[in-house]
Each structure stands twice: as structure tokens, then as C-alpha cells.
Coordinates of C-alpha atoms (C1' of nucleotides) in Angstrom, one line a residue:
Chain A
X1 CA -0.2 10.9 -28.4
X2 CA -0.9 13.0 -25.2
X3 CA 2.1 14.7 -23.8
X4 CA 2.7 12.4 -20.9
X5 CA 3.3 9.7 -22.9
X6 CA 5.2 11.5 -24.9
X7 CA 7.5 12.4 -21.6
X8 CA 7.4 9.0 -20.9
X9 CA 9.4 8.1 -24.2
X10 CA 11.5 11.1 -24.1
X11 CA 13.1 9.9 -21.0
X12 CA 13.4 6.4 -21.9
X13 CA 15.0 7.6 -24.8
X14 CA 17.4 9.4 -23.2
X15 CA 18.1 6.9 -20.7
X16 CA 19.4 4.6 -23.7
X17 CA 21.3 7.5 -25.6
X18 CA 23.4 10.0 -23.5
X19 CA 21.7 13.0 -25.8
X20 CA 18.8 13.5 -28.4
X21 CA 18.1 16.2 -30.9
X22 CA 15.0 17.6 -31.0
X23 CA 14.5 16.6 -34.7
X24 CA 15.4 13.1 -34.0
X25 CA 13.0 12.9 -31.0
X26 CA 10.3 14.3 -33.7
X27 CA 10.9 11.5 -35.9
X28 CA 11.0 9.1 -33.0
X29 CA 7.3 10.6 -31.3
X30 CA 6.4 11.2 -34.9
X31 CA 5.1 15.3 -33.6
X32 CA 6.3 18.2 -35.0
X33 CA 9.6 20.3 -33.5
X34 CA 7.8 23.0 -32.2
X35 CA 5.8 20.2 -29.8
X36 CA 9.1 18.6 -29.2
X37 CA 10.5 22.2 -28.0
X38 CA 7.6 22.5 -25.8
X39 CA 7.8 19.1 -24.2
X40 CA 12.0 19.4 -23.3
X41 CA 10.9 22.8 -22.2
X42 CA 8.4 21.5 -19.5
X43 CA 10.6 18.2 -18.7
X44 CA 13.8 20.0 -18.1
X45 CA 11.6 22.4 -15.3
X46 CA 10.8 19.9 -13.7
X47 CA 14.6 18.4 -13.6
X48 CA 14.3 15.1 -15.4
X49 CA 16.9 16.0 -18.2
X50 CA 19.5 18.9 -19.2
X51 CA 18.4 21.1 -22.3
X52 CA 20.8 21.9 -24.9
X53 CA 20.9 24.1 -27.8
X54 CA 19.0 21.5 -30.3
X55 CA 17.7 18.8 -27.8
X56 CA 18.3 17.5 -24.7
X57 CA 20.8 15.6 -22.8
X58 CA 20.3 12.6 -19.9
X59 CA 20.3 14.2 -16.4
X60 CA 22.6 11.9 -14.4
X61 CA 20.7 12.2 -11.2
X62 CA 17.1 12.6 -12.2
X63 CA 14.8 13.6 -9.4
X64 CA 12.5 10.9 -8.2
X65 CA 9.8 10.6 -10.1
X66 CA 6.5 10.4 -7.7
X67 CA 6.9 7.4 -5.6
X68 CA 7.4 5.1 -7.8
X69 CA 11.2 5.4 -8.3
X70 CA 11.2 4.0 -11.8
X71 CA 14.9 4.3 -12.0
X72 CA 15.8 0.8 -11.1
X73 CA 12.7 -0.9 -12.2
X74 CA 13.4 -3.3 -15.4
X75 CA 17.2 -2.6 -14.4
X76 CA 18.4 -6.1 -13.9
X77 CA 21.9 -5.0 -12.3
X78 CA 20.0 -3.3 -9.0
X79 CA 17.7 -6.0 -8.7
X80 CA 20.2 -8.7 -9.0
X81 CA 22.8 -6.1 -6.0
X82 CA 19.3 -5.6 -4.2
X83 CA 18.6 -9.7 -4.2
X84 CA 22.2 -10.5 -2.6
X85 CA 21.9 -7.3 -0.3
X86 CA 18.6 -8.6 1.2
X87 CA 19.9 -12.3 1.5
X88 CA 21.8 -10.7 4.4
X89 CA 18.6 -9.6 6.7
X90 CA 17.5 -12.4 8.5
X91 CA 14.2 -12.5 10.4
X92 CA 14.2 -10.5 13.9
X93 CA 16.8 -7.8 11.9
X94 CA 16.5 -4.1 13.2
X95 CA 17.6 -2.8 9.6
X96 CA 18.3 1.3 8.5
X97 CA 17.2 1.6 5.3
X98 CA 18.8 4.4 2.8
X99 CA 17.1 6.1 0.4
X100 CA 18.3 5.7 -3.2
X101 CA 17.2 3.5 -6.4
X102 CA 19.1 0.4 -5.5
X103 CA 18.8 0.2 -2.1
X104 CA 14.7 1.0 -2.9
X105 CA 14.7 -2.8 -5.0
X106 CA 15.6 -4.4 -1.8
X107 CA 12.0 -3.9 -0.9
X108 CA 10.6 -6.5 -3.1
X109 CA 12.9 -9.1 -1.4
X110 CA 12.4 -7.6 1.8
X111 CA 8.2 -8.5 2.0
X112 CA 8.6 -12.4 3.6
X113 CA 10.8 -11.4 6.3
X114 CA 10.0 -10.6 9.8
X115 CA 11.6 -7.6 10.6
X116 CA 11.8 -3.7 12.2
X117 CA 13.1 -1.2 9.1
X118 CA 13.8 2.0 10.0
X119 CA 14.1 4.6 6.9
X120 CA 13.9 8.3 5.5
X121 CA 12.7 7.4 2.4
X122 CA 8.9 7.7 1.6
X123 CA 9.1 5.1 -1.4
X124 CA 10.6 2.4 0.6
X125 CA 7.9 3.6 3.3
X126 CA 5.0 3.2 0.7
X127 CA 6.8 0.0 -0.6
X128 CA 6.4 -1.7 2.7
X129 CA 3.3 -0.2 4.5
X130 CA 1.2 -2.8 3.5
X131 CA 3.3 -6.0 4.6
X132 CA 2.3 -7.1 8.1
X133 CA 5.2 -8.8 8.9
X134 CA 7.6 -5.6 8.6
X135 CA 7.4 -2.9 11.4
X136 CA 8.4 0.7 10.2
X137 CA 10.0 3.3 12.1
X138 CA 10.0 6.6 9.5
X139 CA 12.5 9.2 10.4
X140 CA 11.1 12.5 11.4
X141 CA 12.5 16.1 10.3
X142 CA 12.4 18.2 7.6
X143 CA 10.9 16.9 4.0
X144 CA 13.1 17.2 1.0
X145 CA 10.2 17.1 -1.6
X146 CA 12.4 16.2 -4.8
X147 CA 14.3 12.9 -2.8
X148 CA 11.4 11.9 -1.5
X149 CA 13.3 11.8 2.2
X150 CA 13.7 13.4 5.5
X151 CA 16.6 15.2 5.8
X152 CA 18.2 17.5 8.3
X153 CA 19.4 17.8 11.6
X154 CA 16.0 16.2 13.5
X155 CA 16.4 13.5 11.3
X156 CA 20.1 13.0 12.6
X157 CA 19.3 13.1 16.2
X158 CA 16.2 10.9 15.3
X159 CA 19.2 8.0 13.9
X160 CA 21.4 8.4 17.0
X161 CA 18.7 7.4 19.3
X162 CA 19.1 3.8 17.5
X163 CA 21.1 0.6 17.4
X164 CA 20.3 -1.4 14.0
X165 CA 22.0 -4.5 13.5
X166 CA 22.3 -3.6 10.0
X167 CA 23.0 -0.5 7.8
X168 CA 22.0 -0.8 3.9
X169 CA 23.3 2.6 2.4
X170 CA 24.4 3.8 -1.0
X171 CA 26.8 6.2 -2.6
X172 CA 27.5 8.6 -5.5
X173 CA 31.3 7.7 -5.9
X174 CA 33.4 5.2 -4.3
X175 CA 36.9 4.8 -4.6
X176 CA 40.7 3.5 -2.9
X177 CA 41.5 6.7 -2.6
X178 CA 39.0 9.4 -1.5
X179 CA 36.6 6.4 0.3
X180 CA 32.8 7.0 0.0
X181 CA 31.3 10.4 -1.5
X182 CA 28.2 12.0 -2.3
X183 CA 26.6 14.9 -4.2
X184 CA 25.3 16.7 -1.6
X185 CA 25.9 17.5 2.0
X186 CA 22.1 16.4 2.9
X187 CA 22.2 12.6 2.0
X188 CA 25.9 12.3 3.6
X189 CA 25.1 13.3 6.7
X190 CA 22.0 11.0 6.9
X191 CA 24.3 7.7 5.3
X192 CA 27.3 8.9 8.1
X193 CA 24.6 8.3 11.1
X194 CA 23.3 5.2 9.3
X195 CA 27.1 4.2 9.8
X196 CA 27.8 5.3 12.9
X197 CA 24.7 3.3 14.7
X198 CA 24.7 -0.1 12.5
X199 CA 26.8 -3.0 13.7
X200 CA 27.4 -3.9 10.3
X201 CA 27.3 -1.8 7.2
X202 CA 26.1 -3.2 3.7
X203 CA 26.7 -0.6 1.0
X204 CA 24.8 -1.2 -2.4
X205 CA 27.2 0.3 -5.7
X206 CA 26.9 -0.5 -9.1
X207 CA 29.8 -0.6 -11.4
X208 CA 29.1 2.7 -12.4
X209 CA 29.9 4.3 -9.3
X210 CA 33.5 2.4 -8.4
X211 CA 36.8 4.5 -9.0
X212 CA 34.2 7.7 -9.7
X213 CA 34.5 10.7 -7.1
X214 CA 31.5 13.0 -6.0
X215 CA 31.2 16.4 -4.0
X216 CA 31.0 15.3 -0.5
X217 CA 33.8 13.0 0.9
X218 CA 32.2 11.3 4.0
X219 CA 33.2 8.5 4.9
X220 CA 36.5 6.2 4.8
X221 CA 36.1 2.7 3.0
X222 CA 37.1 1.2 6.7
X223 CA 33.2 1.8 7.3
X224 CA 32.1 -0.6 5.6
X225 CA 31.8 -4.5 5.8
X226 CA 30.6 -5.5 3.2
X227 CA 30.2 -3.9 -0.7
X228 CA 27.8 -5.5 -2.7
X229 CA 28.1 -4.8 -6.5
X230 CA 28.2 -6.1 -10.3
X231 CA 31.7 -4.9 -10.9
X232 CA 34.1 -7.6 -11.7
X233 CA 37.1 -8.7 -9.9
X234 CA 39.3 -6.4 -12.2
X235 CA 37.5 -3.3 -10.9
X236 CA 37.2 -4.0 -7.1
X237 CA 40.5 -5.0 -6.9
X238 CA 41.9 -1.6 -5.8
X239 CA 39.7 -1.7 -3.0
X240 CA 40.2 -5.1 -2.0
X241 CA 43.2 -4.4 -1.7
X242 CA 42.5 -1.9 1.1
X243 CA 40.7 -4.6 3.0
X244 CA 37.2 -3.6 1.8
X245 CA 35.1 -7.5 1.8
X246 CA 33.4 -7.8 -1.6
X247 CA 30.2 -9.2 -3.0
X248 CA 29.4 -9.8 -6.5
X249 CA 26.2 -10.2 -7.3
X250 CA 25.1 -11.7 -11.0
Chain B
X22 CA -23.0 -1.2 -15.5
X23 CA -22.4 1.0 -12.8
X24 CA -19.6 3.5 -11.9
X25 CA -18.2 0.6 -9.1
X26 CA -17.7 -1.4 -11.7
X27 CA -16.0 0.7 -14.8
X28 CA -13.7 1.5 -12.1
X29 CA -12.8 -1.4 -11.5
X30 CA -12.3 -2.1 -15.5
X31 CA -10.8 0.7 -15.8
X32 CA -7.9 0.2 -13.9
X33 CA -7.9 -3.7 -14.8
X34 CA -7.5 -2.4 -19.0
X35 CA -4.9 0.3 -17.3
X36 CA -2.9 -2.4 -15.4
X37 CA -2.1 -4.2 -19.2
X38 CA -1.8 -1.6 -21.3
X39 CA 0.0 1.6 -20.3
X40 CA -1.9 4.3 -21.2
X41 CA -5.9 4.3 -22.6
X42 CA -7.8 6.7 -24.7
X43 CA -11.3 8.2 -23.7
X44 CA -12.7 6.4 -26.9
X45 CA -10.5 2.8 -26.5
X46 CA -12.2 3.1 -22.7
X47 CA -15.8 4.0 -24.2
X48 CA -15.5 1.1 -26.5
X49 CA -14.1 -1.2 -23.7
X50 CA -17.0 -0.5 -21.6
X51 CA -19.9 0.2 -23.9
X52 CA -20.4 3.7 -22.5
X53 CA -20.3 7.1 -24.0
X54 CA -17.1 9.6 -24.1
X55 CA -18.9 12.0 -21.4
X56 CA -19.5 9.0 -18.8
X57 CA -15.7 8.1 -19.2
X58 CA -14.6 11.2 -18.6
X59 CA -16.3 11.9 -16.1
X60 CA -15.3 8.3 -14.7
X61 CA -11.6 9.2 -15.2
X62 CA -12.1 12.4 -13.5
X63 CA -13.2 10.6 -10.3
X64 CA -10.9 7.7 -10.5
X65 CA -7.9 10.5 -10.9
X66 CA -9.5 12.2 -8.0
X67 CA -8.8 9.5 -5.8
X68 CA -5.1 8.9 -7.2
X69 CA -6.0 5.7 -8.6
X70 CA -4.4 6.5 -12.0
X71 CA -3.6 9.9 -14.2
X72 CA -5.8 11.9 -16.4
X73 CA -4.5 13.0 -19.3
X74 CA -5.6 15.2 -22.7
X75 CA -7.6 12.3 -24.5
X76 CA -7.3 9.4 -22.1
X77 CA -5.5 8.3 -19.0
X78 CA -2.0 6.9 -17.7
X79 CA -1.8 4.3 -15.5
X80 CA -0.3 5.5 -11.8
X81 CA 2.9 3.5 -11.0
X82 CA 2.3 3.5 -7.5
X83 CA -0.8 4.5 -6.1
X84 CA 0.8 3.1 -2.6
X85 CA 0.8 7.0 -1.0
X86 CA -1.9 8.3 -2.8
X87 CA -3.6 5.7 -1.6
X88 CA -2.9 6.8 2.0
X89 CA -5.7 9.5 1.1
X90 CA -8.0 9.3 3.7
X91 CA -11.7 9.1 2.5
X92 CA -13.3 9.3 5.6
X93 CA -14.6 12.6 5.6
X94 CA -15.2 13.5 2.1
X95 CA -18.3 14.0 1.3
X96 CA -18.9 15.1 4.7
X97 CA -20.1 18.6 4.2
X98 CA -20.3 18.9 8.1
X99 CA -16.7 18.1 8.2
X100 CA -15.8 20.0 5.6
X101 CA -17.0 23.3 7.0
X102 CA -15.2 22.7 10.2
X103 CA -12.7 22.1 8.4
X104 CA -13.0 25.6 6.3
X105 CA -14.1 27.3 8.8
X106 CA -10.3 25.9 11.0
X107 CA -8.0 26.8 7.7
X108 CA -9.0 30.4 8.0
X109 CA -7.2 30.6 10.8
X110 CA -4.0 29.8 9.2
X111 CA -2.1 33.2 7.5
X112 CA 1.1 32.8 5.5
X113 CA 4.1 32.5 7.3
X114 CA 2.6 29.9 10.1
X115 CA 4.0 27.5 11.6
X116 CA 1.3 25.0 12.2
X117 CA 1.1 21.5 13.5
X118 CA -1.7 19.2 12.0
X119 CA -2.8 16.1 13.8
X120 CA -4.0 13.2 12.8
X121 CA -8.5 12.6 12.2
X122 CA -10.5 13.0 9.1
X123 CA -11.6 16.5 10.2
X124 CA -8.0 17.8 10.7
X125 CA -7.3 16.1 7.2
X126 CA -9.8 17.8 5.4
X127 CA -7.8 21.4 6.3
X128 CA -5.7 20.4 3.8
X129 CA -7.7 21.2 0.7
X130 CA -8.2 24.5 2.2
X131 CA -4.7 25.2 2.8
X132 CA -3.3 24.6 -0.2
X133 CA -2.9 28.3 -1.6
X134 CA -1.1 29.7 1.9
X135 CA 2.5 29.4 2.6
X136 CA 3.2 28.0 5.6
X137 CA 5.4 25.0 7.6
X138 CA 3.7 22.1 8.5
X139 CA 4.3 19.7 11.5
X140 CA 2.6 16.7 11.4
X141 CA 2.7 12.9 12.2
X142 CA -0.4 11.9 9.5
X143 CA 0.7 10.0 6.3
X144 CA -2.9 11.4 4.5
X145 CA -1.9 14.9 5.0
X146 CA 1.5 13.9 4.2
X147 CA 0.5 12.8 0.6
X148 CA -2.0 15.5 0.5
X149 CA 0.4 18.1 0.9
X150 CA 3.4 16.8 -0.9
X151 CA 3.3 18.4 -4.0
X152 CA 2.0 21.9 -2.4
X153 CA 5.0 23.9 -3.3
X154 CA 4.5 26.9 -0.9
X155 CA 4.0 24.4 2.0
X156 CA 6.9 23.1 4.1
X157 CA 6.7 19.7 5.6
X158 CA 7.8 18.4 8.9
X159 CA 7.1 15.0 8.9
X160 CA 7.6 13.5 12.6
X161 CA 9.2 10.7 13.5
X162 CA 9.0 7.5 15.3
X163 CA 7.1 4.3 15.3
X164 CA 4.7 3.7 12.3
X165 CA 1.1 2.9 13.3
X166 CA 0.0 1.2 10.3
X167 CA -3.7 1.5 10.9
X168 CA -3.6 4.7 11.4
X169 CA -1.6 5.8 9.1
X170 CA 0.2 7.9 11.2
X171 CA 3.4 8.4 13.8
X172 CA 2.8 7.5 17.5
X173 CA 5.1 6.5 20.3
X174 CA 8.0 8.5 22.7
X175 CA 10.2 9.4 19.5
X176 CA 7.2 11.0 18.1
X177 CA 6.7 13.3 21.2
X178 CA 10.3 14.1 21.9
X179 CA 10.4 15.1 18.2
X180 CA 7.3 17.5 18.9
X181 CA 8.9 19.2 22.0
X182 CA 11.6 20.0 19.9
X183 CA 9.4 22.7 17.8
X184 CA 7.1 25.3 18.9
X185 CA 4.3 26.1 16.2
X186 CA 2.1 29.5 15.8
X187 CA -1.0 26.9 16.2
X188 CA -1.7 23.5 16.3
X189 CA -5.5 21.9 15.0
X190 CA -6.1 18.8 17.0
X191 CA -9.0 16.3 16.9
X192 CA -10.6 14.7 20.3
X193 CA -12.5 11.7 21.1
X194 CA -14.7 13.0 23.2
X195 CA -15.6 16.5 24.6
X196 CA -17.7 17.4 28.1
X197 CA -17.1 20.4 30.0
X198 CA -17.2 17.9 33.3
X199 CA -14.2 15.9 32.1
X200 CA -12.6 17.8 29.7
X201 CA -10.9 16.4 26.2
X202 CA -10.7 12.6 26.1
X203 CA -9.4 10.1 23.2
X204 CA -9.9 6.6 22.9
X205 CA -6.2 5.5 22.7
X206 CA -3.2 6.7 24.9
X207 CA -0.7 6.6 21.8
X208 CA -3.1 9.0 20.4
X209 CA -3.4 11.3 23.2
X210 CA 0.0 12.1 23.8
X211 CA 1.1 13.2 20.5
X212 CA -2.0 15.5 20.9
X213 CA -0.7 16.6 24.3
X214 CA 2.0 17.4 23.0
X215 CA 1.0 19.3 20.4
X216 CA -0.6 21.5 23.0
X217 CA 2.3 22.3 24.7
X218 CA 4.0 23.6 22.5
X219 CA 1.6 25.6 20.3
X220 CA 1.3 29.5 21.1
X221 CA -2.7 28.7 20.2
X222 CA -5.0 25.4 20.4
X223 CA -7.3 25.2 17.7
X224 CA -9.9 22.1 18.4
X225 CA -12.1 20.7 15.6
X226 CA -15.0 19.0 16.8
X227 CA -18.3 18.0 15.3
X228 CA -21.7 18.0 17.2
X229 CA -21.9 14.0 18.0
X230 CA -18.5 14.2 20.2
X231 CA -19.9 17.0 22.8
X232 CA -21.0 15.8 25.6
X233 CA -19.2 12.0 25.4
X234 CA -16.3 11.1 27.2
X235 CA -14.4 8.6 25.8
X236 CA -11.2 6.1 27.9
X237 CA -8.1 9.0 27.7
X238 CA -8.7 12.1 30.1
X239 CA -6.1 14.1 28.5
X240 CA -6.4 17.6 28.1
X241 CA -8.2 20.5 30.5
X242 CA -11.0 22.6 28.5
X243 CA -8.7 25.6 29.7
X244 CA -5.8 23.9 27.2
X245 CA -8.3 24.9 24.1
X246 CA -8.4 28.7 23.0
X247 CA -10.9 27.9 20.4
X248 CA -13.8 25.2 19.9
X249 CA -15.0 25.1 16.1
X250 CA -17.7 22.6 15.9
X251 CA -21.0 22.5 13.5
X252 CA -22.9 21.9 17.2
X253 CA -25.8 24.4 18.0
X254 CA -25.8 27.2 20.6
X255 CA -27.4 24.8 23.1
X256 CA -25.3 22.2 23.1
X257 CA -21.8 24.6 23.4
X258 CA -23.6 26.5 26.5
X259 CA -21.9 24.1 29.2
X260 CA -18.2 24.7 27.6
X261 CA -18.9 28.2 27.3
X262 CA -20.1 28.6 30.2
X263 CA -16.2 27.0 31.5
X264 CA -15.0 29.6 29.8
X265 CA -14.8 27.9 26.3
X266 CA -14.5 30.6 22.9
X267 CA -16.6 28.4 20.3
X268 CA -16.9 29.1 16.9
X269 CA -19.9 27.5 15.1
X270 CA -19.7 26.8 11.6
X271 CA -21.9 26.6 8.6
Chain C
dT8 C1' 34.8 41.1 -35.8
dT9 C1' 31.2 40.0 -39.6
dA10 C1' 28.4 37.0 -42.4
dC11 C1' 25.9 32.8 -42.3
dT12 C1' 23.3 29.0 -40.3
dT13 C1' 20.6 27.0 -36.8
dT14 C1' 17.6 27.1 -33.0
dT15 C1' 14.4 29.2 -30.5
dG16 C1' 10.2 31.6 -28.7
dA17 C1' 6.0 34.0 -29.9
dT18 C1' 1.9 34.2 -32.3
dC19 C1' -2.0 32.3 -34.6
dA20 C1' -5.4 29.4 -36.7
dA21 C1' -7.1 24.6 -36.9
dA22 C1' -8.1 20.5 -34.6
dA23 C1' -9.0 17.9 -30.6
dA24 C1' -10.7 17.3 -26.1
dT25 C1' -13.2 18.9 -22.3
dA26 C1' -16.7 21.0 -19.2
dA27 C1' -21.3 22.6 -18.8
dT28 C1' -26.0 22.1 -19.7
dC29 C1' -30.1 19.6 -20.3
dA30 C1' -33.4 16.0 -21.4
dA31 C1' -34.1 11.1 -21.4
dA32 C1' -33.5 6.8 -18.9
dA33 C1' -32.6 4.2 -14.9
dT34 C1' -32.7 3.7 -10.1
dT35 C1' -34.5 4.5 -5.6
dG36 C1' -37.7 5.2 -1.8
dA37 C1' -42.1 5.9 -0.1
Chain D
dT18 C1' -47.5 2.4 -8.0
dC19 C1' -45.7 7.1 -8.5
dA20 C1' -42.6 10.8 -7.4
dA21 C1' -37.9 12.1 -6.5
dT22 C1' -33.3 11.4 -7.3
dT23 C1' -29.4 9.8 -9.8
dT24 C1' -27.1 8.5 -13.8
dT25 C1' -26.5 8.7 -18.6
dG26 C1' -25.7 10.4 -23.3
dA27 C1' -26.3 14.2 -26.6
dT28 C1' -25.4 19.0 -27.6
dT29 C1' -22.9 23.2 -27.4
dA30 C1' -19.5 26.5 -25.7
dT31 C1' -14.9 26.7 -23.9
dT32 C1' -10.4 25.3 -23.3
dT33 C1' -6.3 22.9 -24.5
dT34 C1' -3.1 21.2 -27.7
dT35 C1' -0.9 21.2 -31.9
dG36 C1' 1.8 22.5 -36.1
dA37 C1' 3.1 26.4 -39.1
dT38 C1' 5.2 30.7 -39.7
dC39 C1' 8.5 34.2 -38.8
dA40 C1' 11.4 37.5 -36.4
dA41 C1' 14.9 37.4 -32.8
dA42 C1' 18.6 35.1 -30.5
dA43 C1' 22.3 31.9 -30.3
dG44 C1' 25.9 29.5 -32.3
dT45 C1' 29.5 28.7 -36.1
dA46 C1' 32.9 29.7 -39.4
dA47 C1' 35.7 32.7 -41.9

DNA sequence: TTACTTTTGATCAAAAATAATCAAAATTGA
DNA sequence: TCAATTTTGATTATTTTTGATCAAAAGTAA
């Protein structure tokens, strides 16, 4: 087994269990510890997981990996949020597209439709080059090489000199109290124009993400329409109470 | 069996099964180690899937890779334009690249400087993604899908908003009666506009475009400070002659 | 703190894979 | 047809990867 595969299992491994040691990843790859050590080594400096003093530990917001955005793929909960999210865009839409993993596995529900999409995110641009019904309009500005997205002020300006009909956007934390947050000042300020030129704004959340607080407060939950998520009624409840429309998807 | 068609197996036996060894692939195919590996070698050359020690991985999404323009490889004449332009470029540059297979082939040439990069071509966008000491500006505005690159107003507003050390720009057509010409107005501004606000105006041309004149009159010859073409003394006399500084390479 | 255990990083030799070289075979073009 | 070119497969030298060993560093407990 060549090391790439080897990273390969690593981080599925990881994604199951929160932490690994690096014995029991030797058992699990069947190499030797001193391999293990040097794998986690080269993984973690490249950002995909959090070393620890014998093993590793699941990095909670893993940098994109190529273009692919694996993150999502074979994850039923985004595609089933993604599904009801694009059930929304109807053909003729003028649509801004976040980046971010769920919003990404609209794409795949996206290819029949007749529409204008306007993103800063190179996946969903590679996603939907090919399909001849979809017209792109990519975001210009600066390239943040680890998101995979245009970021920055250009990018900004570049957002305010639209009118989408529809906004798809995602978050880091959402909750009654602090409203929508995010890990880093970047991606907020991107999501805040998406918000500010959409006429209505869909934002994508899994469960995991309800009642959880980030960095960057941006936005008040009056911003948005419509939530689409997994989370039962039990959990949503708090913020349907503050007038926010839900959608559960599954 | 010929190299067309291992490729083609190749990725067929990659698309099922994850990951392939150099002797599962020999067997597969009926060929020896060394013509597989140097198969895999080309096939990972193009982006089509990931060598690794002992095998190879198949490439999630070859979507941007596969933006990789091919035009132009193999094309020695090209390539030493191309050479001959990236010399030009010293760390710390701001440079805009625009789109055209000469233009694009820069990029392998640029890979070791550190410099910012302005450009509205996907190819050199996926060429140059993973060049740590480059900075991208990707421009923004209206995808042109054939193309593979930016075009429209957005896309020229965004320009005017930078100012770049040099820009290497790609023409049509060249005659020292009617100056630069392109076949496509959406083409021509963006380079316009990458004239105007470049401090210097490098122009990659090869031999067969001197002397044609194509639909767009665009540009002035004075708008050039430097001509580097593979063409022969003869054929550059009328531009110099205007006043034109030519550099002939190869 | 000190003694003890665990983990790590460096080094090295063995094994595996690769790149380079070259002759044979296949293909191509005149 | 024959010569020239390209492709292939075998051989060999080089590089990469691996696992073992061991001293140093980090963590743990008294």
C-alpha cells in the first residue's frame, strides 16, 4: 500500500472516530509506526487533520481537497438538504451560489435546469462548466487557494453589481441568539453581499451547525427566508420561534 | 494495442476500482511494467488520474485539470515564444496573462518566480493553482464556456481596477498597415484593456499571424513595447520599420 | 521537582519502484 | 520494397520507501 492510499484511509478513519493513535492506525493500514508517524506528519502539513502526541485527531474544517470536495460525497444528510434546496430554483433563476460542501451537492440537482448561477467557488464552477443549459458568471478577485474561492474586496464589489432572485449560502454556526456566524472574516463578508442582493435567501445547515456559535457574527436570522436542514422539530424550534421559515429535508 | 487505447483502459479499470498497481495494470493490458509506467506517466501528465509509488489513484475530478489546454504542447515554436516571454517576468511582478495557447504555455515557465497574476483564462487558472509562490487574480464576469475564459463589461471594469508591471497578450492578426486585430470583439476588449493598464505590453506572436489582419482592429502597433515572435528578420522589417522592438526567438 | 514511561525524530540498511539506456519489434513513409 | 521513425520490453543504475534501532524530547505520576 502506497502512501496515498494509505492517506486516503487515514482520513476516512478519522472522519468516523474523532481521534486515532498511531498504533491503532498501524494495525488498521497493517504498516509499521514509524510509516504511520511519517504519513500524520505529511497529512497534518497539509491541514487535513490535527496531530497529537500519539496520533492524530479529525480537523473539523478540513481544507478542500483538490476540486473534488469529497466532504459531502456518500454523506446522505447534504445530499438529501442539497435535493430540497435545489427544488426551489426554477428554470429562468438568476441564482448566487456559495461556496461550501453542502451548498456544492446542489450541483448534481442543479444540471436539468435552465438557469444563470453566479458563484466564487471553483468546484461548483468545474461541477457545472460542462452543462449547456446553465450560464456561469464566476466572481472575480483575489484566489484563496485552500477554499477553492474568490475572496476579497473585488469580489464584493463584483456581487453588488447584481440582483439574483435567489441566494443559496451556508454557515459555520447558527443560533436564536447570536444569528448566523462564521470562522473567518473572508467567507462572511462574501455570504453578507450574497444576502444583501438576493430577493430571497435559502441557507443550507446541517444539524450540526444549529445552537453552535462561530468567530464571525454576520448576519441576524431576519436574513433569511428560508433554512433548509435535517434537524428535527425539537432543535429548530428556538428559531422558529423567532420567525425563521423551516425546511426539513429527509 | 496502442497507447490511445491503454489510456482509455486505464482509466476505464481506474473508474471501478480505486487505485491500480503497475503490475495489476500490466496484467490487465498484456504489456510490460516499463510501458505502463511510462503510460501512467503521460496519462498523470495530462491530469487524467494520479501517479503514485507502485501504481496509480484514480483523480476524483479531473473537471479543472481538464481545463488544461493542449493546444500548444508539443508546439516547440510556441513553446520558445513562450520561454523566450517568461523571461521577462522577475519576482515581485505584477503580471496579467491573457487568454491563447501561446500565453498559456508561460505558465510552465513561470512556475519557480514569485509573482501576482491577473488573468481571465481557466487553463492558466488550473495551471497555476497549486504554484505556491504565485498569487492569483482570477477576473470576473461572464463565463465563455468555449473559451474557457472571462469575457464581457464586468470583466473589463474588473481589469481597470488593477494596474500590472506587464501584461502578455495574444493577437489575431498582426500587419504594420492595420495594426493588432482579433477575430472576436469579447476577445479584444479584455485585451484592450489589459493594455491600458499595464506599465509594459508584452505581445506573443508566431510567424503565420504577421502580416494577416483579421475582423477586430483593436490596438495601434505603438500600444506594443515588445514583439516576441519565432518570424524571421524579413518578415518583422515592416513593424520595425513602424517603430516596433521585436525579439526573435529560438 | 525527580524518576519513569511514552513518543518522537534521526539514521541506516533492505526492499521496492522508477528512470535511463539500448536493442528488438512494429509502424510509417517514400 | 526498404529505410527511417516510433514503440516496446529487457537490463541496469538510481531513487524512493519502508521498518528497525536508538538517543532525545515530551508527557506522566509520585
Amino acid at each position: 500500500m502506497n502512501f496515498q492510499e494509505r492517506k486516503k484511509k487515514i482520513l476516512a478513519a478519522l472522519d468516523d472516530t474523532e481521534s486515532l493513535s498511531v498504533f491503532e492506525l498501524a494495525e488498521i493500514l497493517e504498516a509499521s509506526p514509524a510509516t504511520i508517524r511519517r504519513d500524520l506528519g505529511d497529512i497534518a502539513e497539509e491541514g487535513l487533520l490535527i496531530r497529537t502526541h500519539g496520533g492524530a485527531m479529525k480537523m473539523e474544517n478540513p481544507v478542500l481537497t483538490g476540486f473534488s470536495e469529497k466532504s459531502g460525497v456518500n454523506n446522505p444528510t447534504k445530499e438529501q438538504i442539497a435535493e430540497k434546496a435545489a427544488a426551489y430554483v426554477q428554470d429562468g433563476d438568476i441564482i448566487f451560489l456559495d461556496c461550501g460542501s453542502t451548498v456544492f451537492q446542489m450541483c448534481r440537482f442543479l444540471k436539468k435546469k435552465s438557469i444563470r448561477v453566479i458563484t466564487n467557488s471553483l468546484p461548483i464552477l468545474a461541477e457545472l462548466i460542462d452543462v449547456p443549459s446553465i450560464q456561469i458568471n464566476l466572481i472575480g478577485g483575489e484566489l484563496n487557494k485552500a477554499r477553492k474561492a474568490i475572496h476579497g474586496d473585488k469580489a464584493v464589489q463584483h456581487i453588488n453589481g447584481y440582483h439574483a432572485h435567489k441566494a443559496f449560502i451556508g454557515v459555520d454556526g447558527l443560533s436564536a441568539e447570536n444569528g448566523l456566524t462564521a470562522h473567518s472574516e473572508h467567507e462572511s463578508t462574501i455570504t453578507t453581499a450574497f444576502i444583501r442582493n438576493a430577493g430571497q435567501v435559502m441557507l443550507l445547515c446541517d444539524a450540526s451547525k444549529i445552537g453552535k456559535d462561530s468567530y464571525v457574527k454576520f448576519a441576524e436570522l431576519s436574513a433569511i427566508h428560508t433554512l433548509i436542514t435535517d434537524a428535527d422539530a425539537a432543535r429548530t424550534a428556538a428559531l422558529r420561534q423567532n420567525g425563521l421559515n423551516v425546511e426539513i429535508a429527509g
